[in-house]
Coordinates of C-alpha atoms in Angstrom, one line a residue:
M1 CA -65.3 146.3 -79.8
S2 CA -64.0 144.6 -76.8
S3 CA -64.6 141.0 -75.7
T4 CA -63.7 139.0 -72.5
I5 CA -61.9 135.7 -72.6
T6 CA -63.0 133.2 -69.9
N7 CA -62.0 129.7 -68.8
I8 CA -58.5 129.9 -70.5
P9 CA -56.7 126.6 -69.5
K10 CA -53.2 126.9 -68.0
G11 CA -50.5 125.7 -70.5
Y12 CA -47.2 123.9 -69.8
G13 CA -44.5 126.6 -69.3
L14 CA -47.1 129.4 -69.0
S15 CA -48.5 130.9 -65.9
Q16 CA -52.0 132.2 -65.7
N17 CA -50.8 135.8 -65.2
S18 CA -48.9 135.6 -68.5
L19 CA -52.0 135.3 -70.5
P20 CA -54.2 138.4 -71.3
D21 CA -57.4 138.6 -69.3
S22 CA -59.3 140.6 -72.1
D23 CA -58.9 142.4 -75.3
T24 CA -59.3 146.1 -74.4
S25 CA -58.6 147.4 -77.9
D26 CA -57.9 146.3 -81.4
D27 CA -54.2 146.9 -80.9
D28 CA -51.8 144.0 -80.9
S29 CA -50.9 142.6 -77.4
T30 CA -47.7 140.7 -76.7
I31 CA -47.0 137.7 -74.5
S32 CA -45.3 138.4 -71.2
P33 CA -41.5 137.7 -71.3
S34 CA -41.7 135.9 -67.9
A35 CA -43.8 133.2 -69.5
L36 CA -41.2 132.6 -72.2
K37 CA -38.5 131.9 -69.5
T38 CA -40.4 129.2 -67.7
H39 CA -39.1 126.3 -69.8
S40 CA -36.5 126.1 -72.5
S41 CA -38.7 123.8 -74.6
S42 CA -41.6 126.2 -74.6
A43 CA -39.3 129.1 -75.2
S44 CA -37.9 127.5 -78.3
V45 CA -41.3 126.9 -79.7
I46 CA -42.8 130.3 -78.9
S47 CA -39.7 132.1 -80.2
K48 CA -40.4 130.7 -83.7
I49 CA -43.9 132.3 -83.7
Q50 CA -44.0 135.7 -85.3
A51 CA -45.7 137.5 -82.4
P52 CA -49.2 138.1 -83.6
S53 CA -51.0 141.2 -82.8
T54 CA -53.9 139.5 -81.3
L55 CA -53.9 136.0 -79.7
D56 CA -57.2 134.1 -79.8
V57 CA -58.1 131.0 -77.8
L58 CA -57.3 128.6 -80.7
S59 CA -53.8 130.0 -81.2
I60 CA -53.0 129.7 -77.5
K61 CA -54.2 126.1 -77.4
D62 CA -52.1 125.3 -80.4
I63 CA -49.0 126.8 -78.7
Q64 CA -49.8 124.7 -75.6
N65 CA -50.1 121.5 -77.7
Q66 CA -46.8 122.2 -79.4
V67 CA -45.1 122.7 -76.0
V68 CA -46.6 119.5 -74.6
E69 CA -45.6 117.5 -77.6
K70 CA -42.1 118.9 -77.5
M71 CA -41.8 118.1 -73.8
K72 CA -43.0 114.6 -74.4
Q73 CA -40.4 114.1 -77.1
N74 CA -37.7 115.5 -74.9
Q75 CA -38.7 113.1 -72.1
I76 CA -38.6 110.2 -74.5
D77 CA -35.2 111.2 -75.7
N78 CA -34.0 111.5 -72.2
I79 CA -35.3 108.0 -71.3
K80 CA -33.6 106.5 -74.4
R81 CA -30.4 108.2 -73.5
D82 CA -30.6 106.9 -69.9
I83 CA -31.3 103.4 -71.1
Y84 CA -28.4 103.5 -73.5
V85 CA -26.1 104.7 -70.8
E86 CA -27.2 102.0 -68.5
I87 CA -26.7 99.4 -71.2
V88 CA -23.2 100.6 -71.8
A89 CA -22.4 100.6 -68.1
R90 CA -23.6 97.1 -67.7
K91 CA -21.7 95.8 -70.7
K92 CA -18.5 97.0 -69.1
N93 CA -19.1 94.5 -66.2
Y94 CA -19.7 91.5 -68.5
S95 CA -17.2 88.7 -68.3
S96 CA -14.8 88.2 -71.2
S97 CA -16.7 85.1 -72.4
I98 CA -19.9 87.0 -72.5
K99 CA -18.3 89.9 -74.3
E100 CA -16.8 87.5 -76.9
A101 CA -20.2 85.9 -77.4
E102 CA -21.9 89.3 -77.8
Q103 CA -19.3 90.4 -80.3
A104 CA -19.7 87.2 -82.2
A105 CA -23.5 87.6 -82.2
N106 CA -23.2 91.2 -83.4
L107 CA -20.7 90.1 -86.1
F108 CA -23.2 87.5 -87.4
K109 CA -25.9 90.1 -87.4
T110 CA -23.8 92.5 -89.3
L111 CA -22.6 89.9 -91.7
S112 CA -26.2 88.7 -92.4
I113 CA -27.3 92.2 -93.0
S114 CA -24.3 93.0 -95.2
N115 CA -25.1 90.0 -97.4
I116 CA -28.6 91.5 -98.1
L117 CA -27.9 95.3 -98.2
D118 CA -25.5 97.3 -100.2
P119 CA -22.7 98.8 -98.0
K120 CA -23.6 102.3 -99.2
T121 CA -27.3 102.0 -98.3
F122 CA -26.6 99.9 -95.2
E123 CA -26.3 102.9 -92.8
A124 CA -29.0 104.9 -94.6
D125 CA -31.6 102.1 -94.3
N126 CA -30.7 101.0 -90.8
S127 CA -33.9 102.6 -89.3
S128 CA -36.1 100.5 -91.6
I129 CA -34.6 97.2 -90.3
G130 CA -34.5 98.2 -86.7
I131 CA -30.7 98.6 -86.1
D132 CA -29.9 101.3 -83.5
K133 CA -27.2 103.8 -84.2
H134 CA -24.9 102.6 -81.3
V135 CA -24.9 99.1 -82.9
L136 CA -23.7 100.7 -86.2
D137 CA -21.0 102.4 -84.2
L138 CA -19.6 98.9 -83.4
S139 CA -19.2 98.1 -87.1
P140 CA -15.5 99.3 -87.4
A141 CA -14.6 97.2 -84.3
L142 CA -16.5 94.2 -85.6
G143 CA -14.9 94.5 -89.0
S144 CA -11.5 94.0 -87.5
I145 CA -12.5 90.6 -86.0
D146 CA -11.3 87.5 -87.9
V147 CA -14.5 85.8 -88.9
V148 CA -12.9 82.3 -89.1
S149 CA -11.4 82.6 -85.6
A150 CA -14.8 83.8 -84.3
L151 CA -16.6 80.9 -85.8
N152 CA -13.9 78.5 -84.4
K153 CA -14.4 80.0 -81.0
V154 CA -18.1 79.5 -81.2
N155 CA -17.6 75.9 -82.4
A156 CA -15.1 75.3 -79.6
I157 CA -17.6 76.6 -77.0
R158 CA -20.4 74.4 -78.5
S159 CA -18.1 71.3 -78.6
E160 CA -17.0 71.9 -75.0
Y161 CA -20.7 72.1 -73.9
N162 CA -21.6 68.9 -75.8
L163 CA -18.6 67.2 -74.2
K164 CA -19.7 68.2 -70.7
V165 CA -23.2 66.9 -71.5
Q166 CA -21.8 63.6 -72.7
K167 CA -19.5 63.3 -69.6
A168 CA -22.5 64.0 -67.3
K169 CA -24.5 61.3 -69.1
I170 CA -21.6 58.8 -68.9
E171 CA -21.2 59.6 -65.1
E172 CA -24.9 59.1 -64.5
D173 CA -24.9 55.8 -66.3
R174 CA -21.8 54.7 -64.3
L175 CA -23.5 55.6 -61.0
N176 CA -26.7 53.7 -62.0
K177 CA -24.6 50.6 -62.9
E178 CA -22.8 50.8 -59.6
K179 CA -26.1 51.1 -57.8
Q180 CA -27.5 48.1 -59.6
L181 CA -24.3 46.1 -59.0
K182 CA -24.4 46.9 -55.2
E183 CA -28.1 45.8 -55.1
K184 CA -27.3 42.6 -56.9
Q185 CA -24.3 41.9 -54.5
I186 CA -26.6 42.4 -51.5
R187 CA -29.2 40.1 -53.0
D188 CA -26.6 37.5 -53.8
K189 CA -25.0 37.8 -50.3
L190 CA -28.4 37.4 -48.7
S191 CA -29.2 34.4 -50.8
A192 CA -25.8 32.8 -50.0
Q193 CA -26.3 33.5 -46.3
L194 CA -29.7 32.0 -46.3
A195 CA -28.5 28.9 -48.3
Q196 CA -25.6 28.5 -45.8
E197 CA -28.0 28.8 -42.8
K198 CA -30.4 26.3 -44.4
A199 CA -27.5 23.9 -45.0
K200 CA -26.4 24.2 -41.4
L201 CA -29.9 23.6 -40.1
E202 CA -30.4 20.5 -42.3
S203 CA -27.0 19.2 -41.2
A204 CA -27.8 19.8 -37.5
E205 CA -31.2 18.1 -37.9
L206 CA -29.5 15.0 -39.6
K207 CA -26.9 14.9 -36.9
S208 CA -29.6 15.1 -34.2
K209 CA -31.6 12.3 -35.8
D210 CA -28.4 10.1 -36.0
N211 CA -27.7 10.7 -32.3
I212 CA -31.2 9.8 -31.3
Q213 CA -31.1 6.6 -33.4
Q214 CA -27.8 5.6 -31.8
K215 CA -29.0 6.1 -28.3
P216 CA -30.5 3.0 -26.5
P217 CA -34.2 3.2 -26.1
P218 CA -35.2 5.0 -22.9
K219 CA -36.8 3.2 -20.0
I220 CA -40.5 3.2 -20.2
T221 CA -42.0 5.3 -17.4
T222 CA -45.4 6.7 -16.9
P223 CA -45.3 10.2 -18.4
K224 CA -47.2 13.1 -16.8
I225 CA -49.3 14.4 -19.7
Q226 CA -50.5 18.0 -19.4
S227 CA -52.4 18.2 -22.7
T228 CA -53.1 16.2 -25.8
P229 CA -49.9 15.8 -28.0
L230 CA -50.0 16.4 -31.7
Q231 CA -51.2 13.3 -33.7
S232 CA -48.6 13.9 -36.4
Q233 CA -45.6 13.6 -34.0
P234 CA -43.7 10.3 -34.8
N235 CA -42.7 9.7 -31.2
N236 CA -43.4 11.2 -27.8
S237 CA -39.7 11.4 -26.8
K238 CA -38.9 14.4 -29.1
P239 CA -40.8 17.0 -27.0
E240 CA -39.0 15.7 -24.0
I241 CA -35.6 16.1 -25.7
N242 CA -36.4 19.7 -26.7
N243 CA -37.9 20.4 -23.3
N244 CA -34.8 19.2 -21.5
L245 CA -32.5 21.2 -23.8
N246 CA -34.4 24.4 -23.4
D247 CA -34.7 23.9 -19.6
S248 CA -30.9 23.6 -19.5
L249 CA -30.4 26.7 -21.6
S250 CA -32.9 28.7 -19.6
S251 CA -31.2 27.6 -16.3
D252 CA -27.8 28.7 -17.7
L253 CA -29.2 32.1 -18.6
F254 CA -30.7 32.5 -15.1
T255 CA -27.4 31.5 -13.6
K256 CA -25.7 34.3 -15.5
L257 CA -28.4 36.8 -14.5
T258 CA -27.8 35.8 -10.8
N259 CA -24.1 36.4 -11.3
I260 CA -24.8 39.9 -12.7
N261 CA -27.0 40.8 -9.7
T262 CA -24.9 39.3 -7.0
V263 CA -21.3 39.8 -8.2
L264 CA -21.2 42.5 -10.8
A265 CA -23.7 44.9 -9.3
P266 CA -21.9 45.1 -5.9
K267 CA -18.7 46.0 -7.7
I268 CA -20.3 48.9 -9.5
K269 CA -21.8 50.2 -6.3
Q270 CA -18.6 50.0 -4.3
N271 CA -16.8 52.4 -6.8
P272 CA -18.4 55.9 -6.5
D273 CA -16.7 57.1 -9.8
T274 CA -17.9 54.0 -11.8
R275 CA -21.3 54.1 -10.1
K276 CA -21.8 57.8 -11.1
F277 CA -20.6 57.1 -14.7
C278 CA -23.0 54.1 -15.1
F279 CA -25.9 56.1 -13.6
E280 CA -25.4 59.0 -16.1
S281 CA -24.9 56.5 -19.0
K282 CA -28.1 54.7 -18.0
R283 CA -30.1 57.9 -18.3
G284 CA -28.7 58.5 -21.8
I285 CA -29.5 55.0 -22.9
N286 CA -33.1 55.1 -21.6
L287 CA -33.6 58.5 -23.2
R288 CA -32.4 57.4 -26.6
I289 CA -34.4 54.2 -26.7
G290 CA -37.5 56.0 -25.5
Q291 CA -37.2 58.5 -28.4
L292 CA -36.8 55.8 -31.0
T293 CA -39.1 56.0 -34.1
N294 CA -39.2 53.9 -37.3
T295 CA -37.1 56.1 -39.5
I296 CA -33.6 55.3 -40.8
S297 CA -32.1 58.6 -39.5
Q298 CA -33.5 58.1 -36.0
I299 CA -32.5 54.4 -35.9
N300 CA -28.9 55.3 -36.9
L301 CA -28.8 58.2 -34.4
V302 CA -30.0 56.1 -31.5
A303 CA -27.6 53.2 -32.4
N304 CA -24.6 55.6 -32.8
K305 CA -25.3 57.4 -29.4
I306 CA -25.6 54.1 -27.5
N307 CA -22.6 52.7 -29.3
Q308 CA -20.5 55.7 -28.2
I309 CA -21.7 55.2 -24.6
L310 CA -20.7 51.6 -24.7
I311 CA -17.3 52.4 -26.2
D312 CA -16.7 55.0 -23.5
S313 CA -17.6 52.5 -20.8
K314 CA -15.1 50.0 -22.3
S315 CA -12.3 52.5 -21.7
K316 CA -13.6 53.0 -18.1
S317 CA -13.5 49.4 -17.0
D318 CA -14.6 45.9 -18.1
D319 CA -17.1 45.8 -15.2
A320 CA -18.7 49.1 -16.4
Y321 CA -18.9 47.8 -19.9
R322 CA -20.7 44.6 -18.9
W323 CA -23.0 46.5 -16.6
L324 CA -24.0 48.9 -19.3
L325 CA -24.6 46.0 -21.7
N326 CA -26.9 44.6 -19.1
L327 CA -28.7 48.0 -18.7
T328 CA -29.0 48.4 -22.5
S329 CA -30.6 45.0 -22.9
K330 CA -32.9 45.7 -19.9
S331 CA -34.0 48.9 -21.5
L332 CA -34.7 47.3 -24.9
V333 CA -36.7 44.4 -23.4
S334 CA -38.6 46.8 -21.1
Q335 CA -39.6 48.9 -24.2
A336 CA -40.7 45.8 -26.0
E337 CA -42.8 44.7 -23.0
T338 CA -44.6 48.0 -22.7
E339 CA -44.6 49.7 -26.2
V340 CA -44.7 46.7 -28.5
A341 CA -47.5 45.1 -26.6
V342 CA -49.6 48.2 -27.5
K343 CA -48.3 48.7 -31.1
V344 CA -46.6 45.6 -32.5
S345 CA -44.8 47.5 -35.4
V346 CA -42.6 49.2 -32.8
C347 CA -40.6 46.0 -32.6
F348 CA -38.9 46.7 -35.9
P349 CA -36.9 49.8 -35.0
L350 CA -36.0 48.3 -31.6
A351 CA -34.7 45.2 -33.4
A352 CA -32.8 47.3 -36.0
V353 CA -31.0 49.2 -33.2
T354 CA -30.2 45.9 -31.5
V355 CA -28.7 44.4 -34.6
L356 CA -26.7 47.5 -35.4
L357 CA -25.3 47.4 -31.8
L358 CA -24.5 43.7 -32.2
Q359 CA -22.1 44.5 -35.1
S360 CA -19.7 46.2 -32.6
H361 CA -20.8 44.6 -29.3
P362 CA -21.6 40.9 -29.9
Q363 CA -21.7 40.3 -26.1
L364 CA -25.0 42.3 -26.1
L365 CA -26.8 39.3 -27.6
E366 CA -26.4 37.1 -24.5
M367 CA -27.5 40.0 -22.3
V368 CA -30.7 40.4 -24.4
L369 CA -31.4 36.7 -24.2
I370 CA -30.9 36.8 -20.5
R371 CA -33.4 39.6 -20.0
L372 CA -35.9 38.1 -22.4
N373 CA -35.7 34.7 -20.7
K374 CA -36.2 36.3 -17.3
K375 CA -39.5 38.0 -18.4
C376 CA -40.8 35.6 -21.1
P377 CA -40.4 31.8 -20.7
Y378 CA -41.5 31.2 -24.3
I379 CA -38.2 32.6 -25.8
L380 CA -37.0 29.0 -25.2
P381 CA -40.1 26.9 -25.9
R382 CA -40.6 24.3 -23.3
T383 CA -43.3 22.8 -21.1
I384 CA -43.2 24.3 -17.6
R385 CA -44.9 21.9 -15.3
K386 CA -46.6 22.6 -12.0
S387 CA -45.5 20.2 -9.3
S388 CA -48.0 18.8 -6.8
E389 CA -46.5 20.8 -3.9
E390 CA -46.4 24.1 -5.8
S391 CA -48.9 26.8 -5.1
K392 CA -50.9 28.6 -7.8
I393 CA -49.1 31.9 -7.0
S394 CA -45.7 30.2 -7.3
Y395 CA -46.5 28.5 -10.5
A396 CA -47.9 31.8 -12.0
K397 CA -44.6 33.5 -11.1
K398 CA -42.7 30.7 -12.8
L399 CA -44.7 31.5 -16.0
C400 CA -43.8 35.2 -15.5
F401 CA -47.3 36.3 -14.6
K402 CA -47.3 39.6 -12.7
V403 CA -48.5 39.1 -9.1
S404 CA -49.6 42.1 -7.0
E405 CA -48.8 42.5 -3.3
N406 CA -52.3 41.2 -2.5
N407 CA -51.4 38.0 -4.5
E408 CA -53.7 39.0 -7.3
I409 CA -52.6 37.3 -10.6
E410 CA -52.4 39.3 -13.8
S411 CA -55.3 38.7 -16.2
M412 CA -54.7 36.3 -19.1
F413 CA -55.4 39.1 -21.6
K414 CA -52.7 41.4 -20.2
Y415 CA -50.3 38.4 -19.8
E416 CA -50.7 37.3 -23.4
E417 CA -50.3 40.9 -24.6
R418 CA -46.9 41.3 -22.8
M419 CA -45.6 37.9 -23.9
C420 CA -46.5 38.6 -27.5
G421 CA -44.8 42.0 -27.3
M422 CA -41.5 40.6 -26.1
L423 CA -41.6 37.7 -28.6
A424 CA -42.3 40.2 -31.4
F425 CA -39.1 42.0 -30.4
Y426 CA -37.2 38.6 -30.4
F427 CA -38.7 37.6 -33.8
A428 CA -37.8 41.0 -35.3
I429 CA -34.2 40.6 -34.3
F430 CA -33.5 37.4 -36.3
Q431 CA -35.6 38.6 -39.2
T432 CA -33.7 41.8 -39.6
V433 CA -31.2 41.9 -42.5
P434 CA -28.7 44.7 -42.0
K435 CA -27.4 46.6 -45.0
N436 CA -23.9 45.5 -46.1
S437 CA -23.4 43.2 -43.2
V438 CA -24.6 39.9 -41.6
N439 CA -27.0 39.5 -38.8
P440 CA -25.1 37.8 -35.9
Y441 CA -28.4 36.1 -34.9
P442 CA -29.7 35.0 -38.3
I443 CA -33.1 33.7 -39.5
H444 CA -32.5 30.0 -38.9
N445 CA -33.2 30.7 -35.2
G446 CA -36.8 31.4 -36.3
W447 CA -37.1 27.9 -37.8
K448 CA -35.6 26.4 -34.6
W449 CA -38.1 28.3 -32.5
I450 CA -41.3 27.4 -34.4
S451 CA -40.3 23.8 -34.8
K452 CA -39.7 23.4 -31.1
L453 CA -43.0 25.0 -30.2
L454 CA -45.0 22.9 -32.6
N455 CA -43.4 19.7 -31.1
L456 CA -44.7 20.6 -27.6
P457 CA -48.1 19.7 -26.2
V458 CA -50.5 22.5 -27.0
E459 CA -51.1 25.3 -24.5
P460 CA -53.9 27.9 -24.7
I461 CA -51.4 30.7 -25.3
Y462 CA -49.6 29.0 -28.2
P463 CA -51.9 30.1 -31.0
A464 CA -51.3 33.8 -30.1
L465 CA -47.5 33.2 -30.1
I466 CA -47.6 31.5 -33.5
T467 CA -49.7 34.3 -34.9
T468 CA -47.1 36.8 -33.7
F469 CA -44.4 34.8 -35.3
I470 CA -46.1 34.7 -38.7
E471 CA -46.9 38.4 -38.7
I472 CA -43.4 39.5 -37.6
A473 CA -41.0 36.9 -39.1
G474 CA -43.2 35.4 -41.8
Y475 CA -41.9 37.7 -44.6
T476 CA -38.2 36.8 -44.0
M477 CA -39.0 33.2 -43.3
E478 CA -40.7 32.8 -46.7
S479 CA -37.8 34.6 -48.4
A480 CA -35.4 32.2 -46.7
Y481 CA -37.2 28.9 -46.9
G482 CA -39.8 29.4 -49.7
P483 CA -42.0 26.3 -50.2
Q484 CA -40.8 24.7 -46.9
F485 CA -42.3 27.6 -45.0
T486 CA -45.5 27.3 -46.9
K487 CA -45.6 23.6 -46.0
L488 CA -45.0 24.5 -42.3
L489 CA -48.0 26.9 -42.4
T490 CA -50.1 24.2 -44.1
F491 CA -49.2 21.8 -41.3
I492 CA -50.3 24.4 -38.7
K493 CA -53.6 25.0 -40.6
C494 CA -54.5 21.4 -41.2
K495 CA -52.9 19.5 -38.3
Y496 CA -52.0 21.8 -35.5
I497 CA -55.1 23.9 -35.2
P498 CA -57.5 20.9 -34.8
Q499 CA -55.5 19.8 -31.8
I500 CA -56.0 23.1 -29.9
P501 CA -58.4 22.6 -27.0
K502 CA -61.8 24.4 -27.6
T503 CA -62.7 24.6 -23.9
N504 CA -60.5 27.6 -23.1
S505 CA -61.8 31.1 -24.0
T506 CA -58.2 32.5 -24.5
A507 CA -57.3 29.6 -26.8
I508 CA -60.5 30.1 -28.8
A509 CA -59.9 33.8 -29.4
A510 CA -56.2 33.2 -30.2
T511 CA -57.1 30.4 -32.6
A512 CA -59.6 32.6 -34.5
R513 CA -56.8 35.2 -34.9
L514 CA -54.4 32.5 -36.1
E515 CA -56.9 31.1 -38.6
S516 CA -57.4 34.7 -39.9
S517 CA -53.7 35.2 -40.4
L518 CA -53.3 31.9 -42.2
A519 CA -56.3 32.7 -44.4
Y520 CA -54.8 36.0 -45.3
Y521 CA -51.5 34.3 -46.2
F522 CA -53.0 31.7 -48.4
D523 CA -55.7 34.0 -50.0
N524 CA -53.7 37.2 -50.7
E525 CA -50.6 37.8 -52.9
S526 CA -49.2 40.4 -50.4
K527 CA -49.5 37.8 -47.7
F528 CA -48.1 39.9 -44.8
E529 CA -50.0 42.9 -43.4
L530 CA -47.0 44.4 -41.5
V531 CA -44.7 44.5 -44.5
G532 CA -45.2 48.3 -44.7
D533 CA -44.0 48.8 -41.1
R534 CA -41.1 46.4 -41.6
T535 CA -38.8 48.8 -43.4
A536 CA -37.7 52.1 -41.9
K537 CA -38.6 55.3 -43.8

């Protein structure tokens, strides 16, 4: 009886043609030799089977399963072999220290196992404890290693590591102590500088009082009073003394500016080579100052670039050097007039660059004061009187108002904004404390400025100027003078503000702002709103 076999699955190593399509008789049928040659694994399995006379479906499936299992096992063995070869190859590239550490680790592993197992059963039971054969092959080599020397080597490595850790910690502690010591030295240096400035100021005030007392009383004349003087002033001659002194200083600065424009400028123009050099240097200076931001890196970059330009001009000629000092101060003041007026915190990086340049070029200070005095009469506080013959336009120009070609005078709002911007730059200069050096124009100039202004008859713009002074220089003034500065602000709040005329709209608005600043100072612990913008990032 014949039967047909259908849907016989293909086996690994067997082709479909190698399997019988049907049983045509009861005689035994054999497997095709071509099927036995397709894979060595399948051949080895099939060769062990005593060729049956008849193959049914179950026997074929069984053969296929055996072939598949054998192939899987062969693949696993091949993968293990490849991994082992890769491990051996990589171990050859290890450094000597890593090899020694590996040998020591294997030695400890072998020793720990040897302490538990009997040497005779150690190799036999290695599979039960998970030790690979290639590890056991290392046993003869490991056995030749001196255990004591290996342990000493490990201890030496551990000791060396601990020593490095201790050295690193000691070095870190040393650096921290040096940092703390430097910070303490800076604080002590600042305190000593402030104490010295305070002593100089007190000595100068005592000397000034002695000189005033020794002078004969002035002849009584009818004074020309512009506004009501402060009630707390002990005598009316003190404002006149300050006024005359600052008038003289301002006149001296104007004389030097005239000399620059009439003597130095023609010299520069007459020399084509020097003129070209100064023109190119001017562009570089203006570009750097225009790019300035309130970051330490940018401040140092701008200061270094301008410093190099000034050094190069020194080697060119003394006239070129003086002219570029003049151009640098002009650019700084112009930036203060336009940019600081809009955003007052811009004054801090400008002042920082100025103080850095003053370290190498002290002549720049006079140039800056000349340029500030030209555009802002309040740099040297004094009463600027209008004569009976003087026109309104002429008097406005004397006060540094901008006047158009049509003789239109600048608005009071714009004027006050510009004046406060330039004064903020001036205040920021003497309140700046450079790192590891001394400010050539120190903080006592702030005390001189505010004391002179408060001893003058009140003008409508003065409250705005005082507010700018408190906001910009108040932080450093309080650090330098402590309770004395607080007393000064108390005097402004209780004595000075009541004397401000209430008929002028500009004075009323500026007074409200001043009262707000004083209230913030007395009512808040932080006291100064601009302290965050004071330090470069």
